[in-house]
Backbone as a printed PyTorch tensor [residue, N CA C, xyz], in Angstrom:
tensor([[[ 19.4020,   4.3080,   5.6660],
         [ 18.6830,   3.3850,   5.8960],
         [ 16.9660,   4.5560,   6.1090]],

        [[ 16.0480,   4.5400,   5.8090],
         [ 14.9120,   5.8710,   5.9930],
         [ 14.8160,   5.1060,   7.4990]],

        [[ 13.1240,   5.8940,   7.5560],
         [ 12.7880,   5.4960,   8.8540],
         [ 11.2780,   5.1320,   9.0290]],

        [[ 10.4880,   4.7160,   9.6130],
         [  9.2560,   4.2140,  10.1620],
         [  8.9280,   4.2810,  10.9750]],

        [[  7.7980,   5.0880,  10.8290],
         [  7.0190,   5.8730,  12.2410],
         [  5.3920,   5.8620,  12.0680]],

        [[  4.8250,   5.0640,  13.3490],
         [  3.9300,   5.4900,  13.7390],
         [  3.7290,   5.7030,  14.1060]],

        [[  2.3490,   7.2930,  14.4400],
         [  2.1860,   8.3530,  15.1180],
         [  1.8060,   7.4540,  16.3790]],

        [[  2.7370,   8.8940,  17.5190],
         [  2.2540,   8.6100,  19.1330],
         [  1.2130,   8.7060,  19.4300]],

        [[  0.3950,   9.6660,  18.5690],
         [ -1.2280,   9.8090,  19.4020],
         [ -1.9110,   9.1020,  19.0570]],

        [[ -1.6590,   8.0120,  18.7030],
         [ -2.6610,   6.6490,  18.1210],
         [ -2.2020,   5.6050,  19.3710]],

        [[ -0.9440,   5.7570,  20.5040],
         [ -0.9730,   5.0920,  21.6780],
         [ -2.1320,   5.1310,  22.6970]],

        [[ -2.8810,   5.9130,  22.4070],
         [ -3.9830,   5.8110,  24.1430],
         [ -5.1350,   4.7400,  23.3440]],

        [[ -5.4950,   4.8830,  22.1080],
         [ -6.4650,   4.7340,  21.7650],
         [ -6.0320,   3.1020,  22.0330]],

        [[ -7.9930,   2.3670,  21.9290],
         [ -8.4640,   1.0870,  22.3460],
         [ -7.9810,   0.4560,  21.0470]],

        [[ -7.3760,  -0.9200,  22.3060],
         [ -6.5300,  -1.4490,  21.5670],
         [ -5.3610,  -1.0000,  20.5920]],

        [[ -4.8440,  -0.5380,  20.7420],
         [ -3.6450,  -0.4660,  19.4930],
         [ -2.4710,  -1.1290,  19.6360]],

        [[ -2.3100,  -1.9100,  20.4860],
         [ -1.6050,  -3.0140,  20.3090],
         [ -1.6880,  -3.7860,  18.9800]],

        [[ -3.1130,  -4.4310,  19.4730],
         [ -3.1040,  -5.3260,  18.1330],
         [ -3.7460,  -4.6490,  16.3020]],

        [[ -3.5270,  -2.8480,  16.6560],
         [ -2.8920,  -2.2430,  15.1670],
         [ -1.4440,  -1.9830,  15.4930]],

        [[ -1.2510,  -1.6020,  16.3380],
         [  0.3780,  -1.8100,  16.1700],
         [  1.0810,  -3.0880,  15.8720]],

        [[  0.9480,  -3.8860,  16.0200],
         [  1.4050,  -5.3240,  15.3730],
         [  0.4200,  -5.8710,  14.0310]],

        [[ -0.1850,  -5.6270,  13.2810],
         [ -0.5490,  -5.7040,  12.2770],
         [  0.2730,  -4.6890,  11.0090]],

        [[ -0.1480,  -3.7010,  11.7900],
         [  0.6860,  -2.5530,  11.4220],
         [  2.6280,  -3.3310,  11.0480]],

        [[  2.7860,  -3.7800,  12.0340],
         [  3.6350,  -4.1790,  11.8220],
         [  3.9920,  -5.8910,  10.8640]],

        [[  3.1600,  -6.5150,  11.6920],
         [  3.1190,  -8.0560,  10.0710],
         [  2.5800,  -7.5640,   9.1200]],

        [[  2.2000,  -6.6670,   8.6500],
         [  2.0240,  -6.6560,   7.1420],
         [  4.0720,  -5.6660,   6.8370]],

        [[  3.8080,  -4.8910,   7.9270],
         [  5.1600,  -4.5720,   6.6680],
         [  6.1120,  -5.3660,   6.4020]],

        [[  6.6220,  -6.4490,   7.2740],
         [  7.1470,  -7.2940,   7.0640],
         [  6.8590,  -8.2590,   5.7960]],

        [[  5.8410,  -8.4310,   5.5410],
         [  5.5650,  -8.7500,   4.3620],
         [  6.2730,  -8.3860,   3.4860]],

        [[  5.8420,  -7.1230,   3.5410],
         [  6.5270,  -6.3680,   2.8410],
         [  7.8590,  -6.1640,   2.3770]],

        [[  8.3920,  -5.9800,   3.5950],
         [ 10.0240,  -6.2140,   3.8150],
         [ 10.1600,  -7.6530,   2.8240]],

        [[  9.5400,  -8.3390,   3.3900],
         [ 10.4850,  -9.7540,   2.8930],
         [ 10.1090, -10.1940,   1.6020]],

        [[  9.0320,  -8.9830,   0.9430],
         [  8.7660,  -9.4110,  -0.9040],
         [  9.4790,  -8.1390,  -1.5730]],

        [[ 10.1680,  -7.0760,  -0.7180],
         [ 10.2220,  -5.9630,  -1.4420],
         [ 11.8380,  -5.5850,  -0.5880]],

        [[ 12.4730,  -6.4190,  -0.3710],
         [ 14.0330,  -5.5240,   0.7890],
         [ 14.2990,  -4.6380,   1.0190]],

        [[ 15.5120,  -4.2410,   0.9440],
         [ 16.2200,  -3.2270,   0.5950],
         [ 15.2140,  -1.4970,  -0.1850]],

        [[ 14.2760,  -2.1710,  -0.7080],
         [ 13.8830,  -1.1270,  -1.6680],
         [ 13.1690,   0.1760,  -0.3020]],

        [[ 12.1390,  -1.0110,  -0.4560],
         [ 11.6110,  -0.2150,   1.4290],
         [ 12.3270,   0.5190,   1.9540]],

        [[ 13.3760,   1.0280,   2.1160],
         [ 14.6300,   2.1110,   2.6110],
         [ 15.0400,   3.2830,   1.8330]],

        [[ 14.2690,   3.1720,   0.9300],
         [ 14.5860,   4.3100,  -0.2730],
         [ 13.5910,   5.4540,   0.4390]],

        [[ 12.6770,   5.1510,   0.8840],
         [ 12.3630,   6.7380,   1.6740],
         [ 11.6320,   6.1870,   2.9450]],

        [[ 11.7370,   7.7070,   3.4830],
         [ 10.7540,   7.3950,   5.1380],
         [  9.2370,   7.4360,   4.9820]],

        [[  8.8000,   6.1870,   6.1110],
         [  7.3410,   5.9310,   5.9790],
         [  7.0100,   6.2920,   7.8750]],

        [[  6.2150,   7.5450,   7.3800],
         [  4.8680,   7.9110,   8.5880],
         [  3.2820,   7.8840,   9.1310]],

        [[  2.9490,   6.6870,   9.5580],
         [  1.5030,   5.7960,   9.3080],
         [  0.8430,   6.9210,  10.4820]],

        [[  0.1160,   7.4280,  10.2600],
         [ -1.7730,   7.9330,  10.6760],
         [ -2.9980,   7.3720,  11.0190]],

        [[ -4.0170,   7.8130,  11.6150],
         [ -4.8300,   7.1290,  11.5400],
         [ -5.5010,   8.7440,  11.7290]],

        [[ -6.9580,   8.4060,  10.5530],
         [ -7.9800,   9.6260,  11.3490],
         [ -9.3840,   8.3840,  10.5620]],

        [[-10.5520,   8.7990,  11.6290],
         [-11.6070,   8.8050,  11.4740],
         [-12.4450,   9.8840,  10.2850]],

        [[-12.4020,  11.4470,  10.9490],
         [-13.2950,  12.7680,  10.6570],
         [-12.2330,  13.6240,  10.5490]],

        [[-12.3780,  14.7910,   9.9060],
         [-12.2550,  15.7190,   9.5720],
         [-11.0680,  16.1480,   8.5000]],

        [[-10.2350,  15.0150,   8.2450],
         [ -8.8530,  15.2560,   7.6200],
         [ -8.6050,  14.8930,   5.9110]],

        [[-10.1810,  15.1590,   5.6420],
         [-10.0990,  14.8600,   4.0360],
         [-10.0570,  13.1180,   3.5490]],

        [[-10.2070,  13.0070,   3.0240],
         [-10.0290,  11.3410,   1.8890],
         [ -8.9810,  10.4520,   2.8460]],

        [[ -9.6310,   9.2500,   3.0730],
         [ -8.7380,   8.4330,   3.9940],
         [ -9.3530,   7.0420,   3.2330]],

        [[ -8.3070,   6.2220,   3.2450],
         [ -6.8070,   5.9090,   3.6740],
         [ -6.5090,   6.6060,   2.2560]],

        [[ -5.1290,   6.8660,   2.4740],
         [ -4.6490,   8.1620,   1.5230],
         [ -2.6300,   7.4560,   2.0300]],

        [[ -2.6450,   7.9470,   0.7100],
         [  0.0530,   8.2050,   0.6410],
         [ -0.6620,   9.2540,  -0.1150]],

        [[ -0.0930,  10.3790,   0.8490],
         [  0.6620,  11.3530,   0.8350],
         [  2.0050,  11.4290,   0.4130]],

        [[  3.1440,  12.7150,   0.2670],
         [  3.8190,  13.0790,   0.5000],
         [  3.7910,  14.4570,   1.0820]],

        [[  4.9730,  14.5410,   1.9400],
         [  4.8370,  15.6080,   2.7640],
         [  6.3330,  16.0270,   3.1340]],

        [[  6.5910,  17.6120,   2.9390],
         [  7.8240,  18.4530,   3.0860],
         [  8.5790,  18.0660,   1.7040]],

        [[  7.9630,  17.5740,   1.1110],
         [  8.6620,  16.8610,  -0.3880],
         [ 10.4230,  15.6510,   0.7200]],

        [[  9.7220,  14.4990,   1.4120],
         [ 11.0640,  13.7780,   2.1510],
         [ 10.3000,  13.1350,   2.7700]],

        [[  9.3090,  12.9440,   2.9470],
         [  8.3290,  11.8090,   3.7980],
         [  7.1650,  11.4650,   2.7630]],

        [[  6.7780,  10.0870,   2.6960],
         [  5.8220,   9.0960,   2.7420],
         [  4.6380,   9.3910,   4.2100]],

        [[  3.1910,   9.7110,   4.0590],
         [  2.4690,   9.9310,   5.1210],
         [  0.8450,   8.6320,   4.4540]],

        [[  1.2080,   7.5810,   5.2230],
         [ -0.0680,   6.6830,   5.0540],
         [ -1.1520,   7.4660,   6.2600]],

        [[ -2.0400,   7.8960,   5.5120],
         [ -2.9660,   7.9450,   6.9990],
         [ -4.3090,   6.9490,   6.6310]],

        [[ -4.6560,   5.8420,   7.2660],
         [ -6.1430,   5.0800,   7.0320],
         [ -6.9820,   5.2110,   7.5040]],

        [[ -8.3840,   4.8840,   6.9240],
         [ -9.4270,   4.8590,   8.3060],
         [ -9.7790,   3.8100,   9.1290]],

        [[ -9.4960,   3.9500,  10.0720],
         [ -9.6200,   2.5000,  10.8610],
         [-10.3200,   2.9190,  12.1190]],

        [[-11.5730,   2.6090,  12.3880],
         [-12.0030,   3.0600,  13.6570],
         [-12.0960,   1.9700,  14.8090]],

        [[-11.7920,   0.8590,  14.0420],
         [-11.6720,  -0.5100,  15.6030],
         [-10.8880,  -0.7220,  15.3230]],

        [[ -9.3500,  -0.8990,  16.2420],
         [ -8.3800,  -1.1510,  15.8870],
         [ -7.8010,  -2.1870,  16.0380]],

        [[ -9.4660,  -3.2490,  17.1060],
         [ -9.1540,  -4.7850,  16.6280],
         [ -9.7130,  -5.3950,  15.3080]],

        [[ -9.8190,  -4.2900,  14.2950],
         [-10.3910,  -5.2430,  12.9380],
         [ -9.1650,  -5.3660,  12.4030]],

        [[ -8.6410,  -6.7060,  12.3430],
         [ -6.4620,  -6.5500,  11.5130],
         [ -7.1810,  -7.1140,  10.2020]],

        [[ -8.4940,  -7.7230,  10.3340],
         [ -8.2600,  -7.7670,   8.8690],
         [ -8.4510,  -6.3310,   8.0260]],

        [[ -9.4460,  -5.0240,   8.5010],
         [ -9.6420,  -4.5260,   7.6030],
         [ -8.4880,  -3.3010,   7.6680]],

        [[ -7.5280,  -3.2560,   8.7960],
         [ -5.7750,  -2.8890,   8.9820],
         [ -4.8730,  -3.3930,   7.7210]],

        [[ -4.8670,  -4.8050,   7.9990],
         [ -4.7910,  -5.5290,   6.9580],
         [ -4.9420,  -4.4650,   5.3180]],

        [[ -5.8470,  -5.0760,   4.7790],
         [ -6.5950,  -4.1340,   3.6700],
         [ -6.0580,  -3.1710,   3.0700]],

        [[ -6.3690,  -1.8730,   4.5050],
         [ -6.1120,  -0.3310,   4.0040],
         [ -4.3410,  -0.2280,   4.0500]],

        [[ -3.5210,  -0.9020,   4.4020],
         [ -2.2160,  -0.6540,   4.8130],
         [ -1.3050,  -1.2660,   3.6290]],

        [[ -1.7380,  -2.6240,   3.1380],
         [ -0.8540,  -3.7360,   2.3380],
         [ -1.0530,  -2.6810,   1.1170]],

        [[ -3.3260,  -1.7150,   0.9610],
         [ -3.2450,  -1.1450,  -0.0990],
         [ -3.1900,  -0.4880,  -0.0880]],

        [[ -1.9100,   1.0780,   0.8990],
         [ -1.6970,   2.1390,   1.0850],
         [ -0.2030,   1.8570,   0.5830]],

        [[  0.5010,   0.5060,   1.8350],
         [  2.0470,   0.1120,   1.5060],
         [  1.8900,   0.0460,   0.2150]],

        [[  1.0450,  -0.6370,  -0.6660],
         [  1.4340,  -0.1600,  -2.6400],
         [  2.2130,   0.2470,  -3.4180]],

        [[  1.1010,   1.4120,  -2.5290],
         [  1.1920,   2.8990,  -3.0800],
         [  3.2660,   3.4170,  -2.7030]],

        [[  3.0060,   2.8600,  -1.9460],
         [  5.0080,   3.4190,  -1.2360],
         [  5.3330,   3.0860,  -2.3080]],

        [[  5.0830,   1.6970,  -1.8940],
         [  6.8590,   0.3700,  -2.8590],
         [  6.5370,   1.4490,  -4.5090]],

        [[  5.2850,   1.8290,  -5.1700],
         [  5.5660,   2.9350,  -6.4540],
         [  6.2580,   3.8960,  -6.4410]],

        [[  6.4700,   4.2740,  -4.9210],
         [  6.9620,   6.2010,  -4.6060],
         [  8.7420,   5.5530,  -4.0630]],

        [[  9.0680,   4.0960,  -4.0380],
         [  9.9330,   3.9590,  -3.8070],
         [ 10.9240,   3.5390,  -5.0490]],

        [[  9.5880,   2.8030,  -6.0930],
         [ 10.0520,   2.6790,  -7.5960],
         [ 10.1290,   3.8680,  -8.3820]],

        [[  9.5740,   4.7910,  -8.3430],
         [  9.6880,   5.9040,  -9.1370],
         [ 10.1120,   7.1300,  -8.9490]],

        [[ 10.3360,   7.5750,  -7.3600],
         [  9.9630,   8.5470,  -7.0700],
         [  8.7670,   8.9610,  -6.1860]],

        [[  9.8810,  10.0500,  -5.2330],
         [  8.3390,  11.0670,  -4.6450],
         [  7.6590,  11.4370,  -5.5920]],

        [[  8.1300,  12.2600,  -6.1090],
         [  7.4540,  13.6410,  -7.8160],
         [  6.0660,  12.5920,  -8.5890]],

        [[  6.4120,  11.2310,  -8.5860],
         [  5.3840,  10.6790,  -8.5440],
         [  4.1080,  10.7340,  -8.9740]],

        [[  3.6730,  10.4280, -10.3070],
         [  2.3340,  11.1540, -10.9510],
         [  1.2070,  10.7080, -10.0500]],

        [[ -0.1690,  11.1730,  -9.2630],
         [ -1.4260,   9.9360,  -8.8090],
         [ -1.7320,   9.0490,  -9.4980]],

        [[ -1.5490,   8.5430,  -8.7300],
         [ -2.3420,   7.0010,  -9.1800],
         [ -3.3240,   6.3930, -10.0720]],

        [[ -2.8110,   5.6420, -11.3720],
         [ -3.5880,   6.1740, -12.1740],
         [ -5.2900,   4.3970, -11.8630]],

        [[ -5.6740,   4.4560, -12.5390],
         [ -6.7000,   3.0040, -12.7570],
         [ -5.6760,   1.9780, -12.7260]],

        [[ -4.7650,   1.4980, -13.2420],
         [ -4.2900,   0.6490, -13.3570],
         [ -3.4310,  -0.0180, -12.1360]],

        [[ -2.2240,   1.3110, -11.1040],
         [ -1.0130,   1.3800, -10.0680],
         [ -2.6270,   0.1580,  -9.0270]],

        [[ -3.9610,   2.0970,  -9.6480],
         [ -5.0810,   0.8530,  -8.0610],
         [ -5.9340,  -0.1570,  -8.1540]],

        [[ -5.2600,  -0.4260,  -8.6840],
         [ -5.6920,  -2.4590,  -9.4500],
         [ -4.4630,  -3.1570,  -8.8190]],

        [[ -3.6830,  -2.9470,  -9.1280],
         [ -2.3160,  -3.8800,  -8.8220],
         [ -2.6920,  -3.2700,  -6.9980]],

        [[ -2.6780,  -2.0570,  -6.3720],
         [ -3.0600,  -1.9730,  -5.0900],
         [ -3.7820,  -2.3400,  -4.1160]],

        [[ -4.9340,  -2.7190,  -5.1050],
         [ -6.5080,  -3.4170,  -4.5090],
         [ -5.9930,  -4.5530,  -4.2560]],

        [[ -5.6020,  -5.3790,  -5.8420],
         [ -4.7490,  -6.9780,  -5.6340],
         [ -4.6140,  -6.6640,  -4.7100]],

        [[ -3.1870,  -6.0990,  -4.0010],
         [ -2.0760,  -6.2960,  -2.7680],
         [ -2.9120,  -6.9140,  -1.6100]],

        [[ -3.4180,  -6.1610,  -1.2280],
         [ -4.2140,  -6.3540,  -0.4020],
         [ -5.3030,  -8.1230,  -0.2850]],

        [[ -5.8880,  -8.2030,  -1.3930],
         [ -6.5570,  -9.6910,  -1.3860],
         [ -5.0900, -10.3310,  -0.7380]],

        [[ -4.2870, -10.3130,  -1.3600],
         [ -3.5590, -10.9980,  -1.9110],
         [ -2.4210, -11.3930,  -0.0720]],

        [[ -2.4580,  -9.9420,   0.5140],
         [ -2.3310, -10.1770,   2.1570],
         [ -3.3830, -10.3390,   2.9190]],

        [[ -3.9270, -10.2450,   2.3040],
         [ -5.7770, -11.2260,   2.8610],
         [ -5.4070, -13.1140,   2.9690]],

        [[ -5.1820, -13.4210,   2.1770],
         [ -5.2380, -14.2650,   1.9260],
         [ -4.5310, -15.6690,   2.0910]],

        [[ -5.2640, -16.5370,   2.7060],
         [ -5.0550, -17.8060,   3.5620],
         [ -4.9400, -17.0530,   5.0370]],

        [[ -4.5930, -16.1430,   5.5420],
         [ -4.9840, -14.8400,   7.0250],
         [ -6.1160, -15.0100,   6.8270]],

        [[ -7.5010, -14.3090,   6.4330],
         [ -8.6470, -14.6970,   7.7170],
         [ -9.3930, -14.9030,   6.6160]],

        [[-10.6700, -15.6110,   8.3000],
         [-11.3790, -16.0260,   7.7980],
         [-12.6940, -15.7240,   7.0020]],

        [[-12.3990, -14.2120,   6.4510],
         [-13.4840, -13.9050,   6.3940],
         [-13.3830, -13.5560,   4.5710]],

        [[-12.0990, -14.0060,   4.1580],
         [-11.5750, -13.5840,   2.9190],
         [-12.2050, -13.4690,   1.3920]],

        [[-13.6610, -14.1540,   1.4920],
         [-14.7130, -14.4410,   0.3810],
         [-15.1590, -13.1860,   0.2150]],

        [[-15.4710, -12.5740,   2.0580],
         [-16.4750, -11.7970,   1.9030],
         [-15.1830, -10.6200,   1.5040]],

        [[-14.1790, -10.9690,   2.0170],
         [-13.5140,  -9.3140,   0.8350],
         [-13.5370,  -9.1010,  -0.0630]],

        [[-12.9880, -10.1810,  -1.2340],
         [-13.2400, -10.0170,  -2.5430],
         [-14.4360, -10.0420,  -3.4110]],

        [[-15.5970, -10.3670,  -2.2000],
         [-16.8880,  -9.8200,  -2.9310],
         [-17.0550,  -8.2650,  -2.7710]],

        [[-16.2930,  -7.4090,  -1.8670],
         [-16.2860,  -6.4470,  -1.2320],
         [-15.1940,  -6.0120,  -2.6100]],

        [[-14.3590,  -6.2110,  -2.9690],
         [-13.9800,  -5.5400,  -3.7960],
         [-14.3360,  -6.0000,  -5.3330]],

        [[-15.1470,  -6.4640,  -5.5480],
         [-16.0160,  -6.6220,  -6.6840],
         [-16.9820,  -5.6560,  -7.2540]],

        [[-17.5110,  -4.9630,  -5.1660],
         [-18.1760,  -4.7160,  -5.5380],
         [-18.1180,  -3.5030,  -5.1510]],

        [[-16.9310,  -2.9780,  -5.6650],
         [-16.3130,  -1.1540,  -5.3590],
         [-16.9390,  -0.2760,  -6.6130]],

        [[-16.9070,   0.7280,  -6.1740],
         [-17.5670,   1.6070,  -7.7250],
         [-15.7280,   1.6300,  -8.4200]],

        [[-15.5750,   1.6720,  -7.2820],
         [-14.2730,   2.8550,  -8.6200],
         [-13.8730,   1.6160,  -9.5950]],

        [[-13.4770,   1.7120, -10.8790],
         [-13.3560,   0.8110, -11.7690],
         [-11.8510,   0.3230, -11.4720]],

        [[-10.8170,   1.0080, -11.0000],
         [ -9.5520,   0.8180, -10.8050],
         [ -9.5770,  -0.5710,  -9.9100]],

        [[-10.4720,   0.0370,  -8.5470],
         [-10.8060,  -0.6060,  -7.2810],
         [-11.1870,  -1.8210,  -7.3620]],

        [[-12.2130,  -2.0200,  -8.2370],
         [-12.8150,  -2.9170,  -8.2290],
         [-12.0520,  -4.1610,  -9.7680]],

        [[-10.8090,  -3.4430, -10.7130],
         [-10.5280,  -4.6530, -11.1010],
         [ -9.0360,  -5.2580,  -9.4580]],

        [[ -8.9410,  -4.8180,  -8.9450],
         [ -7.9770,  -5.6690,  -8.5780],
         [ -8.0560,  -7.0600,  -8.2950]],

        [[ -9.6020,  -7.4820,  -7.4710],
         [-10.0660,  -8.5870,  -8.1350],
         [ -9.1590,  -9.4180,  -8.9580]],

        [[ -9.5870,  -9.2430, -10.1750],
         [ -8.8130, -10.1130, -11.0150],
         [ -7.9240,  -9.6910, -10.8780]],

        [[ -7.2170,  -8.5680, -11.0400],
         [ -5.8380,  -8.9610, -10.9400],
         [ -4.7890, -10.0290,  -9.0610]],

        [[ -5.6320, -10.4040,  -9.0890],
         [ -5.1170, -10.5270,  -7.9710],
         [ -5.6820, -12.5190,  -7.7190]],

        [[ -7.1490, -12.5960,  -8.7720],
         [ -6.4670, -13.6230,  -8.8320],
         [ -6.3240, -14.3440, -10.2700]],

        [[ -5.5560, -13.6510, -10.9400],
         [ -4.6760, -14.0150, -12.0470],
         [ -3.4370, -14.0450, -11.5330]],

        [[ -3.6760, -13.4480, -10.2280],
         [ -1.6790, -13.7090,  -9.4330],
         [ -1.6120, -15.1450,  -8.3870]],

        [[ -3.3940, -15.6820,  -8.7310],
         [ -3.8280, -16.5180,  -7.9350],
         [ -3.4200, -15.8060,  -6.1600]],

        [[ -2.9440, -15.2420,  -5.5840],
         [ -3.6740, -14.0210,  -4.6010],
         [ -2.3410, -14.8670,  -4.0330]],

        [[ -1.0150, -14.9850,  -4.9260],
         [  0.1310, -14.8580,  -4.8650],
         [  1.0110, -13.5420,  -4.6650]],

        [[  0.9200, -12.7500,  -3.4340],
         [  2.0870, -11.9670,  -3.1770],
         [  3.5380, -11.2150,  -4.1710]],

        [[  3.9170, -12.4960,  -4.5290],
         [  4.8420, -13.1190,  -5.0410],
         [  4.9520, -12.6390,  -6.0210]],

        [[  3.9330, -13.0280,  -6.7930],
         [  3.5280, -12.9130,  -8.2780],
         [  3.3770, -11.9300,  -9.1700]],

        [[  2.3820, -11.2400,  -7.5440],
         [  2.2330,  -9.5600,  -8.0010],
         [  3.0350,  -8.7180,  -8.3620]],

        [[  4.3260,  -8.9560,  -6.5260],
         [  5.7140,  -8.1500,  -7.1870],
         [  6.5300,  -8.2230,  -8.3420]],

        [[  6.2890,  -9.8930,  -8.9520],
         [  7.2950,  -9.4720, -10.0550],
         [  6.7620,  -8.6060, -11.1380]],

        [[  4.9040,  -8.6200, -11.0830],
         [  4.0390,  -7.9860, -12.0970],
         [  4.3240,  -6.3100, -11.9520]],

        [[  4.5650,  -6.2020, -11.0190],
         [  4.8510,  -4.6270, -10.0980],
         [  6.1140,  -4.3970, -11.5780]],

        [[  7.2410,  -5.4580, -11.1150],
         [  8.7070,  -4.8000, -11.1760],
         [  8.8010,  -4.7310, -12.4950]],

        [[  7.8090,  -6.0520, -13.6720],
         [  8.3490,  -6.0480, -15.0010],
         [  6.9060,  -4.7640, -15.3970]],

        [[  5.9810,  -4.6490, -15.1070],
         [  5.6040,  -2.6650, -15.0380],
         [  6.7230,  -1.4330, -14.7170]],

        [[  7.5310,  -1.8620, -14.0320],
         [  8.3510,  -0.6300, -13.7740],
         [  8.9190,  -0.8340, -15.0550]],

        [[  9.5050,  -1.8990, -14.9310],
         [ 10.7600,  -1.8930, -16.2280],
         [ 10.4020,  -1.3340, -17.6760]],

        [[  9.4600,  -1.6720, -17.8310],
         [  8.9580,  -1.8120, -19.4080],
         [  8.4770,   0.1350, -19.2700]],

        [[  8.3520,   1.0260, -17.5450],
         [  7.2990,   2.5670, -18.1370],
         [  9.1660,   2.9220, -17.5910]],

        [[ 10.3540,   2.4880, -17.1530],
         [ 11.5160,   3.0290, -17.5600],
         [ 11.8790,   3.1030, -18.8270]],

        [[ 11.8810,   1.7620, -19.6930],
         [ 11.7080,   1.8490, -21.0270],
         [ 11.4480,   2.7780, -21.7740]],

        [[  9.7950,   2.9000, -21.7590],
         [  9.3300,   4.0110, -22.8260],
         [  9.5270,   5.5140, -21.5140]],

        [[  9.7210,   5.6550, -20.7930],
         [  9.3390,   6.9780, -19.9630],
         [ 10.3080,   7.9440, -20.7880]],

        [[ 10.2480,   8.9780, -21.2910],
         [ 11.2980,   9.9720, -21.8240],
         [ 12.9350,  10.4950, -21.3580]],

        [[ 14.1830,  10.1610, -21.6970],
         [ 15.0770,  10.5560, -20.9190],
         [ 15.1610,  12.1470, -20.1670]],

        [[ 15.7100,  11.6160, -19.1460],
         [ 16.1110,  12.8290, -18.3400],
         [ 16.0240,  14.4740, -18.9510]],

        [[ 16.2980,  15.2140, -19.0980],
         [ 17.0710,  17.0420, -19.3780],
         [ 18.1080,  16.8150, -18.9210]],

        [[ 19.4550,  16.3800, -19.5310],
         [ 20.3340,  17.2710, -18.8000],
         [ 21.4470,  18.4240, -19.1000]],

        [[ 21.3100,  19.7560, -18.0650],
         [ 21.9810,  20.3230, -18.6660],
         [ 23.8170,  20.6810, -18.4730]],

        [[ 24.4160,  20.5330, -19.8810],
         [ 25.7920,  21.0200, -18.8920],
         [ 26.8550,  22.5180, -19.0000]],

        [[ 25.7010,  23.1570, -19.4520],
         [ 26.6480,  24.2980, -20.3660],
         [ 25.5210,  25.4900, -18.5220]],

        [[ 25.7150,  25.0570, -17.2440],
         [ 24.9620,  26.1890, -17.0380],
         [ 25.8510,  27.2190, -16.4080]]])
């Protein structure tokens, strides 16, 4: 079993309890959707609002740990935390399925991640329509397409999960077989 950790340096920030609980709630939804798949890799979650490059982001550290860095200025904003963390958790799922050496996310993967954020918010937030408008108005085409993907799944995270699994099966069928060296 791999580990899950939230940066201890965040505990002193106002409303950390809300931030922490929201992360756990989203992660539990992902555990319910993907089960033991999430145990394949260790996950570290941090937050940065300035001076650390592009955020939110998902990256690999020491070729062993996936680090999600969010961009949450106010830890009481559950919907924003849910939106960002669900998006980055979907990238984590892709890394669990493909491996740590998975290439940079393409437009399609970004649309799936954006769609999962909407699926996680659906039925759980008062401002769902404004989140849909937010996604539809994003400049990045991949993110923006997430609305159509989520709508096509009726904002059902389980249907989106199945779409991810179908895509991964297709990816595995078309990927070049690994090169095996037998005479070393």
